[in-house]
CSV table of C-alpha atoms and ligand atoms in Angstrom, one decimal:
chain,number,residue,atom,x,y,z
A,1,MET,CA,0.0,0.0,0.0
A,2,ASN,CA,1.4,3.4,-1.0
A,3,GLN,CA,-1.4,5.8,-0.4
A,4,LYS,CA,-0.8,9.5,-0.5
A,5,HIS,CA,-3.4,11.4,1.5
A,6,VAL,CA,-3.9,15.1,0.9
A,7,PHE,CA,-3.4,17.1,4.1
A,8,GLN,CA,-5.0,20.5,4.3
A,9,PRO,CA,-3.1,23.3,6.1
A,10,MET,CA,-4.9,23.9,9.4
A,11,PRO,CA,-4.6,27.5,10.9
A,12,ILE,CA,-3.5,26.9,14.4
A,13,TYR,CA,-5.8,29.5,16.0
A,14,GLU,CA,-8.8,27.9,14.5
A,15,MET,CA,-8.2,24.4,15.7
A,16,ASP,CA,-10.7,22.6,17.9
A,17,PHE,CA,-8.0,20.7,19.7
A,18,ASN,CA,-7.6,19.6,23.4
A,19,PRO,CA,-3.9,18.8,24.0
A,20,PHE,CA,-4.6,17.2,27.3
A,21,ARG,CA,-7.0,14.7,25.8
A,22,GLN,CA,-5.0,14.2,22.7
A,23,PHE,CA,-1.7,13.5,24.4
A,24,LYS,CA,-3.0,11.5,27.4
A,25,GLU,CA,-5.8,9.5,25.9
A,26,ASP,CA,-5.0,9.2,22.2
A,27,THR,CA,-1.2,9.5,22.4
A,28,CYS,CA,0.9,10.4,19.4
A,29,ALA,CA,3.8,9.2,17.3
A,30,ILE,CA,7.0,11.2,17.1
A,31,VAL,CA,8.4,10.6,13.6
A,32,THR,CA,12.1,11.3,13.0
A,33,GLU,CA,14.3,10.5,10.0
A,34,VAL,CA,18.1,10.4,9.5
A,35,ASN,CA,19.8,9.4,6.2
A,36,GLY,CA,16.5,8.4,4.7
A,37,LYS,CA,15.5,6.0,7.5
A,38,ALA,CA,12.4,7.0,9.4
A,39,ASN,CA,11.3,5.8,12.8
A,40,ALA,CA,8.1,6.3,14.9
A,41,MET,CA,7.8,6.3,18.7
A,42,THR,CA,4.6,6.5,20.7
A,43,ALA,CA,4.5,9.4,23.2
A,44,SER,CA,1.9,10.5,25.7
A,45,TRP,CA,3.9,13.2,27.4
A,46,GLY,CA,3.8,16.5,25.6
A,47,ALA,CA,2.8,20.2,25.9
A,48,MET,CA,1.8,22.9,23.5
A,49,GLY,CA,1.7,26.7,23.9
A,50,GLU,CA,3.7,29.9,23.5
A,51,MET,CA,7.5,30.4,24.0
A,52,TRP,CA,10.0,32.9,22.6
A,53,GLY,CA,7.2,34.5,20.6
A,54,LYS,CA,6.4,31.2,18.7
A,55,ASP,CA,3.8,28.5,18.7
A,56,VAL,CA,5.6,25.5,20.2
A,57,ILE,CA,5.4,21.9,21.1
A,58,THR,CA,7.4,20.3,23.9
A,59,ILE,CA,8.2,16.6,24.0
A,60,TYR,CA,9.9,14.5,26.6
A,61,VAL,CA,12.0,11.7,25.4
A,62,ARG,CA,14.1,9.4,27.6
A,63,GLU,CA,17.8,9.2,27.0
A,64,SER,CA,17.6,5.5,26.1
A,65,ARG,CA,15.2,5.9,23.2
A,66,PHE,CA,16.4,5.4,19.6
A,67,THR,CA,14.2,8.4,18.8
A,68,ARG,CA,16.4,10.5,21.2
A,69,GLU,CA,19.4,9.6,19.0
A,70,LEU,CA,17.6,10.5,15.8
A,71,LEU,CA,16.2,13.7,17.3
A,72,ASP,CA,19.7,14.8,18.2
A,73,GLN,CA,20.7,14.3,14.6
A,74,SER,CA,17.7,16.1,13.0
A,75,GLU,CA,16.6,19.7,12.7
A,76,THR,CA,13.0,18.7,12.4
A,77,PHE,CA,10.5,16.0,13.4
A,78,SER,CA,6.7,15.5,13.4
A,79,ILE,CA,4.0,14.8,15.9
A,80,ASN,CA,1.3,12.6,14.4
A,81,PHE,CA,-2.2,12.0,15.8
A,82,PHE,CA,-4.5,9.3,14.5
A,83,ASP,CA,-8.1,8.2,14.3
A,84,MET,CA,-8.1,5.9,17.4
A,85,ASP,CA,-11.4,4.3,16.4
A,86,LYS,CA,-9.4,2.4,13.8
A,87,VAL,CA,-7.9,-0.8,15.2
A,88,GLU,CA,-4.9,-0.6,12.8
A,89,ASN,CA,-3.9,2.7,14.3
A,90,LYS,CA,-4.3,1.5,17.9
A,91,MET,CA,-2.1,-1.5,17.0
A,92,ALA,CA,0.5,0.7,15.3
A,93,LEU,CA,0.8,2.9,18.4
A,94,GLN,CA,1.2,-0.2,20.5
A,95,ILE,CA,4.1,-1.4,18.3
A,96,PHE,CA,5.7,2.1,18.1
A,97,GLY,CA,5.5,2.2,21.9
A,98,SER,CA,6.9,-1.2,22.7
A,99,GLU,CA,9.6,-2.0,20.1
A,100,SER,CA,12.7,-0.1,19.1
A,101,GLY,CA,13.7,1.3,15.8
A,102,ARG,CA,17.2,0.1,16.7
A,103,ASP,CA,16.0,-3.5,16.2
A,104,LYS,CA,13.6,-3.2,13.3
A,105,ASP,CA,11.9,-0.9,10.8
A,106,LYS,CA,8.6,-0.5,12.7
A,107,ILE,CA,7.0,1.7,10.0
A,108,ALA,CA,7.7,-0.7,7.1
A,109,GLU,CA,6.7,-3.8,9.2
A,110,LEU,CA,3.2,-2.2,9.7
A,111,LYS,CA,3.0,-1.2,6.1
A,112,PHE,CA,2.6,2.4,7.1
A,113,ASN,CA,3.9,5.1,4.7
A,114,VAL,CA,6.2,8.0,5.3
A,115,ASN,CA,5.3,11.3,3.6
A,116,HIS,CA,7.3,14.6,3.7
A,117,SER,CA,6.5,18.2,3.9
A,118,LEU,CA,9.0,21.1,4.7
A,119,ASN,CA,11.8,18.4,4.6
A,120,THR,CA,10.1,16.7,7.6
A,121,PRO,CA,8.8,13.1,7.7
A,122,PHE,CA,5.3,12.3,8.8
A,123,LEU,CA,3.0,9.3,8.6
A,124,ASP,CA,0.5,9.2,5.8
A,125,GLU,CA,-1.9,7.3,8.0
A,126,SER,CA,-2.1,10.1,10.5
A,127,ASN,CA,-5.0,12.5,10.4
A,128,LEU,CA,-3.4,15.5,12.2
A,129,VAL,CA,0.2,16.3,11.9
A,130,PHE,CA,2.4,19.0,13.5
A,131,LEU,CA,5.6,19.7,11.6
A,132,CYS,CA,8.2,20.9,14.1
A,133,SER,CA,11.6,22.6,14.0
A,134,LYS,CA,13.8,22.1,17.1
A,135,LEU,CA,14.5,25.2,19.2
A,136,SER,CA,16.1,23.8,22.4
A,137,ARG,CA,17.2,20.7,24.2
A,138,THR,CA,17.2,20.4,28.0
A,139,GLU,CA,18.3,17.4,30.1
A,140,ILE,CA,16.1,16.9,33.1
A,141,LYS,CA,18.2,16.1,36.1
A,142,LYS,CA,17.8,14.7,39.6
A,143,GLU,CA,18.5,18.1,41.2
A,144,ASP,CA,15.7,19.8,39.2
A,145,PHE,CA,12.9,18.3,41.3
A,146,PHE,CA,11.2,20.1,44.2
A,147,HIS,CA,9.6,16.8,45.1
A,148,PRO,CA,12.1,13.9,45.4
A,149,ARG,CA,9.2,11.5,44.9
A,150,ILE,CA,9.1,12.4,41.3
A,151,ASP,CA,12.7,11.4,40.9
A,152,SER,CA,12.2,8.1,42.8
A,153,LYS,CA,8.9,7.3,41.0
A,154,PHE,CA,10.0,7.9,37.4
A,155,TYR,CA,13.8,7.7,37.3
A,156,GLU,CA,14.9,4.8,39.5
A,157,ASN,CA,17.0,3.5,36.7
A,158,GLY,CA,18.5,6.9,35.9
A,159,ASP,CA,16.9,7.1,32.4
A,160,TYR,CA,16.0,10.7,32.5
A,161,HIS,CA,13.8,12.6,30.0
A,162,ILE,CA,15.3,15.1,27.6
A,163,MET,CA,12.9,18.0,26.9
A,164,TYR,CA,12.8,19.3,23.3
A,165,ILE,CA,11.0,22.5,22.6
A,166,ALA,CA,10.2,22.9,18.9
A,167,GLU,CA,8.5,25.5,16.8
A,168,ILE,CA,5.3,24.4,15.0
A,169,MET,CA,6.1,25.2,11.4
A,170,ARG,CA,2.8,23.8,9.9
A,171,VAL,CA,-0.2,21.8,11.0
A,172,GLY,CA,-1.8,19.5,8.5
A,173,ALA,CA,-5.2,17.7,8.8
A,174,ARG,CA,-7.3,15.4,6.7
B,1,FMN,C1,1.3,4.9,25.6
B,1,FMN,C2,2.8,5.1,25.6
B,1,FMN,C3,3.3,6.4,25.8
B,1,FMN,C4,4.7,6.6,25.8
B,1,FMN,N1,5.2,7.9,26.0
B,1,FMN,C5,6.5,8.1,26.0
B,1,FMN,C6,7.1,9.4,26.2
B,1,FMN,O1,6.3,10.4,26.2
B,1,FMN,N2,8.4,9.6,26.2
B,1,FMN,C7,9.3,8.5,26.1
B,1,FMN,O2,10.5,8.7,26.1
B,1,FMN,N3,8.8,7.2,25.9
B,1,FMN,C8,7.5,7.0,25.8
B,1,FMN,N4,7.0,5.7,25.6
B,1,FMN,C9,7.9,4.6,25.4
B,1,FMN,C10,8.4,4.5,23.9
B,1,FMN,O3,7.4,4.7,23.0
B,1,FMN,C11,9.1,3.1,23.7
B,1,FMN,O4,10.1,2.9,24.6
B,1,FMN,C12,9.5,2.9,22.3
B,1,FMN,O5,9.7,1.5,22.1
B,1,FMN,C13,10.8,3.6,21.9
B,1,FMN,O6,11.0,3.4,20.5
B,1,FMN,P1,12.4,3.8,19.8
B,1,FMN,O7,13.5,3.1,20.6
B,1,FMN,O8,12.2,3.3,18.4
B,1,FMN,O9,12.6,5.3,19.9
B,1,FMN,C14,5.6,5.5,25.6
B,1,FMN,C15,5.1,4.2,25.3
B,1,FMN,C16,3.7,4.0,25.3
B,1,FMN,C17,3.1,2.7,25.0
């Protein structure tokens, strides 16, 4: 299958979009690409808003993820949301969130298709895509927490999140 859906540009201030529900309940796929090889990783931690006079998305990716390696080598990435009533999308997000692109080409295995816009990879099967350009990278550290229980609950193994803030270059919907 090699479908090419048409994504319409979506003006960001006209969007009927709840980031809390989208990230937490639906989750998204972060899509990165280096040397023509794309990878997708499920993420449910994210934020959207204003920073440095720009519309931004913030994602939190643990140091150990293959996606973290690819993010560090890329200028851009995409955040992909899906119609979660479709069983194939649910299944894909399970695979993207449990297997590593270090071991296999998850996208090809699922017969999903990579599309590009603004030199940025995204998944053709998505129905809402944010094309993002990195602005900053911040490593979350043990000493950053006011509540030690956050550190002990989430980082017992020392695999801390790295926070990437990125400018939203374009939103596409279909
Ligand atoms: C529902 C769900 C949400 C997830 N959210 C995140 C996240 O926000 N940040 C993160 O680093 N890993 C998150 N993960 C874990 C990664 O998706 C998982 O480790 C994945 O296999 C990494 O793939 P990669 O090695 O190809 O990058 C999540 C997994 C699931 C199932």
